[in-house]
Amino acid sequence: MTKDDFFQPVSAMDMPRFAGMPTFMRLPHLTMDAPEMADVQMGLIGVPWDAGTTNRPGPRHGPRQLRDLSTMIRAMNPVTGINPFKLVNCADLGDVGPNPIDLHDSMDRIAAFYEDITRRGIVPMTGGGDHLVSLPVLRGLHRGAPDRGPLAMIHFDAHTDLFDSYFGGFKYTHGTPFRRAIEEGLLDPKRVVQIGIRGTAYNYEDVEWGAEQGVRIIRVEELFDRGITAVMAEARDIVGDHPTYCSFDIDFIDPSYAPGTGTPEIGGPNSFAAQQVVRELAGVNLVGADLVEVSPPFDPEGGTAWLGVSIMFELMCVLAQSMTR
């Protein structure tokens, strides 16, 4: 087997999809001390952790179900023509093992893992986990490449995740990660775009705080009224050529297509629109991405996870394109 062959996904022409060990996209699984790690360019990583969930738990089981359903993914994107596995060396780097009884220790473990792979020059594609996962990931990316400074971000979600605190001042939940990331200097708020925001609200505190910092918040009504092409053109203009992170919460998509999530909101885009917005990231200087909040207990048959890994594949395509431009 040559090095080029090693980093290719197993084809269903050689091994049926229902057989073999499930890894992300049927890629080789590598431990951090494996000699092949020196050649990895994009790492697929699971973060099975949902200690930030405030209502319906379950995303800790997301990475396992995402891996299982990812055996359905083929190698080439038929619309864009991109085969990410031909552009860059991809591998499944396993899960970051959390501490299920200590939130802060878990965040430290996650941040340390992502700092390590960033220093190695590996671009991460993460499957979560609840949305608090994004905060320690961003910490690790910053620590591993501090010269980049605060990152830009394009964020697809039904919720801003810009709240200050929950339950009498607790600062770390899946509703607070991007407020903390802005406060910690991990994100440049004037280069942050949030798309798809909707749902009933406690108040306007999160939206008002974000607007004061310069965050561009695009409600789902504006997305539908203006259309995907126009909205994504604006998003690309806002982030420019700055190093950019993409965070995709599965609840961006309407729950009729993705019911397996903790905080579903009606009135969202369909699955095709979800593919379209990700494809419109072409040309963005992406340095990492995540797909979060898939909760298997609320969709045990796996339709939500199948949609999730399909979006992960679309994100891999634009990541690989960015890495080789």
Short mmCIF file of C-alpha atoms in Angstrom, two decimals:
data_model
loop_
_atom_site.label_atom_id
_atom_site.label_comp_id
_atom_site.label_asym_id
_atom_site.label_seq_id
_atom_site.Cartn_x
_atom_site.Cartn_y
_atom_site.Cartn_z
CA MET A 1 0.00 0.00 0.00
CA THR A 2 1.37 3.41 -0.97
CA LYS A 3 1.00 6.54 1.17
CA ASP A 4 -1.60 7.84 -1.28
CA ASP A 5 -3.61 4.63 -0.91
CA PHE A 6 -3.36 4.66 2.88
CA PHE A 7 -5.34 7.88 3.29
CA GLN A 8 -8.20 6.84 1.02
CA PRO A 9 -11.59 5.79 2.39
CA VAL A 10 -12.55 2.15 2.06
CA SER A 11 -14.73 1.74 -1.03
CA ALA A 12 -18.05 -0.07 -0.83
CA MET A 13 -16.89 -1.81 -3.99
CA ASP A 14 -14.28 -3.57 -1.82
CA MET A 15 -16.00 -3.81 1.57
CA PRO A 16 -19.80 -3.57 2.01
CA ARG A 17 -20.94 -0.50 3.89
CA PHE A 18 -22.43 -2.61 6.68
CA ALA A 19 -19.14 -4.41 7.29
CA GLY A 20 -15.80 -3.40 8.75
CA MET A 21 -14.96 -1.06 11.63
CA PRO A 22 -16.88 2.23 11.41
CA THR A 23 -14.60 5.26 11.24
CA PHE A 24 -15.41 8.72 9.98
CA MET A 25 -15.90 8.38 6.21
CA ARG A 26 -14.28 4.90 6.37
CA LEU A 27 -10.88 6.54 6.75
CA PRO A 28 -7.91 5.04 8.59
CA HIS A 29 -7.99 5.56 12.35
CA LEU A 30 -4.73 6.90 13.75
CA THR A 31 -3.52 7.39 17.31
CA MET A 32 -1.48 10.48 18.03
CA ASP A 33 1.78 8.49 18.19
CA ALA A 34 1.25 6.71 14.86
CA PRO A 35 4.07 7.37 12.36
CA GLU A 36 1.51 8.25 9.66
CA MET A 37 0.42 11.26 11.74
CA ALA A 38 3.28 13.21 10.16
CA ASP A 39 1.43 13.09 6.85
CA VAL A 40 -2.09 13.93 8.05
CA GLN A 41 -3.45 17.24 6.77
CA MET A 42 -7.11 17.07 7.83
CA GLY A 43 -8.16 15.27 10.99
CA LEU A 44 -11.70 14.09 11.68
CA ILE A 45 -12.28 14.16 15.41
CA GLY A 46 -15.15 13.18 17.69
CA VAL A 47 -15.92 15.09 20.87
CA PRO A 48 -18.52 12.97 22.70
CA TRP A 49 -19.49 15.48 25.37
CA ASP A 50 -22.71 17.30 26.27
CA ALA A 51 -22.09 18.73 29.74
CA GLY A 52 -23.20 22.13 28.44
CA THR A 53 -26.71 20.92 27.58
CA THR A 54 -29.45 22.78 29.47
CA ASN A 55 -32.50 20.69 28.54
CA ARG A 56 -32.50 17.51 26.43
CA PRO A 57 -29.18 15.62 26.73
CA GLY A 58 -27.79 13.17 24.21
CA PRO A 59 -25.17 14.79 21.91
CA ARG A 60 -22.45 12.90 23.79
CA HIS A 61 -23.61 9.94 21.72
CA GLY A 62 -23.41 11.91 18.48
CA PRO A 63 -19.87 11.02 17.29
CA ARG A 64 -20.51 7.29 17.51
CA GLN A 65 -23.70 7.48 15.45
CA LEU A 66 -22.13 9.96 13.02
CA ARG A 67 -19.27 7.52 12.40
CA ASP A 68 -21.68 4.68 11.79
CA LEU A 69 -23.79 6.63 9.30
CA SER A 70 -20.71 8.06 7.56
CA THR A 71 -20.12 4.64 5.95
CA MET A 72 -22.75 5.83 3.45
CA ILE A 73 -20.54 8.67 2.18
CA ARG A 74 -18.83 8.25 -1.17
CA ALA A 75 -15.63 10.04 -2.14
CA MET A 76 -16.68 12.66 -4.69
CA ASN A 77 -19.02 15.62 -4.47
CA PRO A 78 -21.01 15.37 -7.72
CA VAL A 79 -21.99 19.07 -7.74
CA THR A 80 -18.65 20.72 -7.02
CA GLY A 81 -16.49 17.92 -8.40
CA ILE A 82 -14.35 17.95 -5.26
CA ASN A 83 -12.89 14.75 -3.85
CA PRO A 84 -11.42 15.91 -0.53
CA PHE A 85 -9.56 12.63 -0.07
CA LYS A 86 -7.60 13.29 -3.26
CA LEU A 87 -6.80 16.90 -2.32
CA VAL A 88 -5.49 16.30 1.21
CA ASN A 89 -4.57 13.40 3.47
CA CYS A 90 -7.50 12.77 5.82
CA ALA A 91 -7.69 10.45 8.82
CA ASP A 92 -9.98 9.69 11.77
CA LEU A 93 -8.05 10.81 14.85
CA GLY A 94 -10.54 9.24 17.25
CA ASP A 95 -12.35 10.92 20.12
CA VAL A 96 -11.17 13.45 22.66
CA GLY A 97 -11.98 11.67 25.90
CA PRO A 98 -13.95 14.01 28.19
CA ASN A 99 -14.33 13.91 31.95
CA PRO A 100 -18.08 13.31 32.32
CA ILE A 101 -18.18 14.73 35.85
CA ASP A 102 -15.96 17.83 35.44
CA LEU A 103 -16.87 20.41 32.82
CA HIS A 104 -13.71 22.50 33.17
CA ASP A 105 -11.40 19.49 33.06
CA SER A 106 -13.17 18.35 29.89
CA MET A 107 -12.65 21.76 28.28
CA ASP A 108 -8.97 21.65 29.23
CA ARG A 109 -8.60 18.20 27.66
CA ILE A 110 -10.33 19.29 24.46
CA ALA A 111 -8.29 22.49 24.19
CA ALA A 112 -5.02 20.59 24.72
CA PHE A 113 -5.89 18.08 21.99
CA TYR A 114 -6.67 20.80 19.46
CA GLU A 115 -3.58 22.79 20.41
CA ASP A 116 -1.51 19.69 19.67
CA ILE A 117 -3.00 19.00 16.25
CA THR A 118 -2.84 22.69 15.30
CA ARG A 119 0.86 22.78 16.11
CA ARG A 120 1.23 19.74 13.85
CA GLY A 121 -0.42 21.68 11.00
CA ILE A 122 -3.57 19.51 10.96
CA VAL A 123 -6.87 21.18 10.10
CA PRO A 124 -9.72 19.81 12.27
CA MET A 125 -13.17 18.67 11.17
CA THR A 126 -15.07 17.98 14.39
CA GLY A 127 -18.20 15.99 15.12
CA GLY A 128 -19.80 16.90 18.46
CA GLY A 129 -21.07 16.92 21.13
CA ASP A 130 -23.13 19.93 22.21
CA HIS A 131 -22.23 23.45 21.12
CA LEU A 132 -20.09 24.22 24.16
CA VAL A 133 -17.56 21.94 22.42
CA SER A 134 -16.71 24.83 20.07
CA LEU A 135 -15.25 26.97 22.88
CA PRO A 136 -12.37 24.66 23.87
CA VAL A 137 -11.79 23.83 20.21
CA LEU A 138 -11.31 27.54 19.51
CA ARG A 139 -9.03 27.83 22.53
CA GLY A 140 -6.87 25.03 21.17
CA LEU A 141 -6.74 26.54 17.69
CA HIS A 142 -5.65 29.87 19.16
CA ARG A 143 -2.99 28.38 21.42
CA GLY A 144 -1.65 26.24 18.60
CA ALA A 145 -1.37 29.15 16.17
CA PRO A 146 -1.37 32.39 18.22
CA ASP A 147 0.07 34.45 15.36
CA ARG A 148 -3.27 34.16 13.53
CA GLY A 149 -4.94 36.27 16.20
CA PRO A 150 -8.72 36.18 16.71
CA LEU A 151 -10.49 34.12 14.06
CA ALA A 152 -13.43 35.06 11.88
CA MET A 153 -16.43 32.75 12.03
CA ILE A 154 -19.40 31.78 9.90
CA HIS A 155 -21.97 30.16 12.15
CA PHE A 156 -25.09 28.28 11.02
CA ASP A 157 -27.58 27.85 13.85
CA ALA A 158 -31.08 28.54 15.09
CA HIS A 159 -29.53 30.19 18.18
CA THR A 160 -26.86 32.85 18.66
CA ASP A 161 -25.15 31.07 21.58
CA LEU A 162 -24.22 34.56 22.79
CA PHE A 163 -25.95 34.42 26.18
CA ASP A 164 -23.97 35.52 29.21
CA SER A 165 -25.04 32.93 31.76
CA TYR A 166 -27.67 30.43 32.87
CA PHE A 167 -29.03 29.39 36.27
CA GLY A 168 -27.80 32.21 38.46
CA GLY A 169 -24.57 33.10 36.72
CA PHE A 170 -23.14 29.85 35.35
CA LYS A 171 -21.03 30.92 32.38
CA TYR A 172 -20.47 27.68 30.45
CA THR A 173 -23.38 26.08 28.61
CA HIS A 174 -24.19 25.35 24.99
CA GLY A 175 -25.90 28.75 24.92
CA THR A 176 -22.78 30.74 25.84
CA PRO A 177 -19.73 29.51 23.84
CA PHE A 178 -19.39 32.36 21.39
CA ARG A 179 -19.84 35.07 24.01
CA ARG A 180 -16.97 33.52 25.93
CA ALA A 181 -14.95 33.14 22.72
CA ILE A 182 -15.36 36.84 21.90
CA GLU A 183 -14.54 37.87 25.49
CA GLU A 184 -11.41 35.68 25.44
CA GLY A 185 -10.19 37.17 22.16
CA LEU A 186 -10.61 33.93 20.23
CA LEU A 187 -13.06 35.46 17.74
CA ASP A 188 -13.12 38.89 16.12
CA PRO A 189 -16.77 39.90 16.54
CA LYS A 190 -16.66 42.23 13.55
CA ARG A 191 -15.86 39.18 11.43
CA VAL A 192 -18.52 36.90 12.90
CA VAL A 193 -21.66 36.09 10.89
CA GLN A 194 -24.54 34.07 12.35
CA ILE A 195 -27.10 32.70 9.90
CA GLY A 196 -30.50 31.07 10.47
CA ILE A 197 -31.37 32.54 13.89
CA ARG A 198 -34.98 31.95 14.93
CA GLY A 199 -37.27 30.61 17.63
CA THR A 200 -39.01 32.01 20.68
CA ALA A 201 -36.81 33.98 23.05
CA TYR A 202 -36.29 34.79 26.70
CA ASN A 203 -35.41 38.37 25.72
CA TYR A 204 -33.16 40.22 23.27
CA GLU A 205 -30.10 40.26 25.51
CA ASP A 206 -28.01 37.90 23.39
CA VAL A 207 -28.87 39.64 20.13
CA GLU A 208 -28.32 43.13 21.53
CA TRP A 209 -24.96 42.17 23.05
CA GLY A 210 -23.84 40.61 19.77
CA ALA A 211 -24.88 43.65 17.76
CA GLU A 212 -22.98 45.93 20.16
CA GLN A 213 -19.82 43.90 19.53
CA GLY A 214 -20.30 44.03 15.75
CA VAL A 215 -21.61 40.51 15.14
CA ARG A 216 -23.73 40.26 11.97
CA ILE A 217 -26.86 38.30 12.93
CA ILE A 218 -29.00 37.10 10.02
CA ARG A 219 -32.38 35.75 11.04
CA VAL A 220 -33.90 32.94 9.04
CA GLU A 221 -36.52 35.35 7.64
CA GLU A 222 -33.76 37.43 6.06
CA LEU A 223 -32.11 34.30 4.69
CA PHE A 224 -35.37 33.27 3.02
CA ASP A 225 -36.21 36.80 1.80
CA ARG A 226 -32.80 37.59 0.29
CA GLY A 227 -31.83 34.09 -0.74
CA ILE A 228 -28.80 31.93 -0.05
CA THR A 229 -26.58 33.40 -2.77
CA ALA A 230 -26.93 36.99 -1.55
CA VAL A 231 -26.61 36.16 2.13
CA MET A 232 -23.55 33.99 1.66
CA ALA A 233 -21.92 36.63 -0.56
CA GLU A 234 -22.29 39.05 2.35
CA ALA A 235 -20.87 36.46 4.75
CA ARG A 236 -17.82 35.99 2.53
CA ASP A 237 -17.34 39.75 2.33
CA ILE A 238 -17.47 40.09 6.12
CA VAL A 239 -14.82 37.43 6.83
CA GLY A 240 -12.73 38.39 3.80
CA ASP A 241 -9.47 36.45 3.56
CA HIS A 242 -9.10 36.27 7.34
CA PRO A 243 -8.57 32.81 8.88
CA THR A 244 -12.12 31.59 9.48
CA TYR A 245 -13.82 28.90 11.52
CA CYS A 246 -17.18 27.40 10.52
CA SER A 247 -19.55 26.10 13.17
CA PHE A 248 -22.66 24.24 12.02
CA ASP A 249 -25.36 23.35 14.54
CA ILE A 250 -27.68 20.67 13.15
CA ASP A 251 -30.64 22.67 14.50
CA PHE A 252 -29.99 25.22 11.75
CA ILE A 253 -32.01 22.72 9.70
CA ASP A 254 -35.75 22.41 10.23
CA PRO A 255 -36.63 19.61 12.68
CA SER A 256 -38.81 17.94 10.07
CA TYR A 257 -35.46 16.99 8.46
CA ALA A 258 -33.29 16.82 11.60
CA PRO A 259 -35.40 15.88 14.64
CA GLY A 260 -32.50 14.37 16.55
CA THR A 261 -31.28 17.45 18.38
CA GLY A 262 -31.70 18.93 21.81
CA THR A 263 -33.22 22.32 21.01
CA PRO A 264 -35.19 22.07 17.75
CA GLU A 265 -36.76 25.20 16.26
CA ILE A 266 -39.42 25.12 13.55
CA GLY A 267 -39.27 27.27 10.43
CA GLY A 268 -35.76 26.35 9.35
CA PRO A 269 -34.09 25.54 6.02
CA ASN A 270 -34.41 22.11 4.43
CA SER A 271 -31.55 19.68 3.92
CA PHE A 272 -30.83 20.87 0.37
CA ALA A 273 -30.52 24.47 1.55
CA ALA A 274 -28.08 23.26 4.20
CA GLN A 275 -25.88 21.78 1.49
CA GLN A 276 -26.13 24.98 -0.52
CA VAL A 277 -25.00 27.32 2.26
CA VAL A 278 -21.94 25.16 2.93
CA ARG A 279 -21.02 25.02 -0.76
CA GLU A 280 -21.17 28.83 -0.75
CA LEU A 281 -18.19 28.81 1.63
CA ALA A 282 -15.95 28.17 -1.39
CA GLY A 283 -13.18 30.76 -1.37
CA VAL A 284 -13.25 31.35 2.40
CA ASN A 285 -9.93 30.90 4.22
CA LEU A 286 -11.14 28.07 6.46
CA VAL A 287 -8.94 26.75 9.26
CA GLY A 288 -11.42 24.36 10.88
CA ALA A 289 -15.06 23.40 11.20
CA ASP A 290 -17.48 21.55 13.42
CA LEU A 291 -20.88 19.86 13.15
CA VAL A 292 -22.59 19.72 16.54
CA GLU A 293 -25.76 18.90 18.48
CA VAL A 294 -26.72 15.62 16.80
CA SER A 295 -28.55 13.77 19.59
CA PRO A 296 -29.19 10.10 18.76
CA PRO A 297 -31.72 9.46 21.57
CA PHE A 298 -34.17 11.73 19.74
CA ASP A 299 -33.64 10.03 16.37
CA PRO A 300 -32.35 6.51 17.01
CA GLU A 301 -32.99 5.43 13.42
CA GLY A 302 -30.18 7.75 12.34
CA GLY A 303 -31.76 10.13 9.83
CA THR A 304 -30.40 13.17 11.65
CA ALA A 305 -26.94 11.66 11.88
CA TRP A 306 -27.02 10.80 8.18
CA LEU A 307 -27.85 14.42 7.42
CA GLY A 308 -25.12 15.49 9.84
CA VAL A 309 -22.36 13.47 8.21
CA SER A 310 -23.55 14.61 4.79
CA ILE A 311 -22.97 18.20 5.96
CA MET A 312 -19.62 17.15 7.41
CA PHE A 313 -18.66 15.86 3.97
CA GLU A 314 -19.69 19.17 2.39
CA LEU A 315 -17.57 20.97 5.01
CA MET A 316 -14.64 18.67 4.25
CA CYS A 317 -14.90 19.62 0.58
CA VAL A 318 -14.64 23.36 1.23
CA LEU A 319 -11.95 22.82 3.87
CA ALA A 320 -9.84 20.79 1.46
CA GLN A 321 -10.39 23.38 -1.25
CA SER A 322 -9.24 26.13 1.12
CA MET A 323 -6.18 24.14 2.20
CA THR A 324 -4.99 23.70 -1.40
CA ARG A 325 -5.85 27.04 -2.95
#
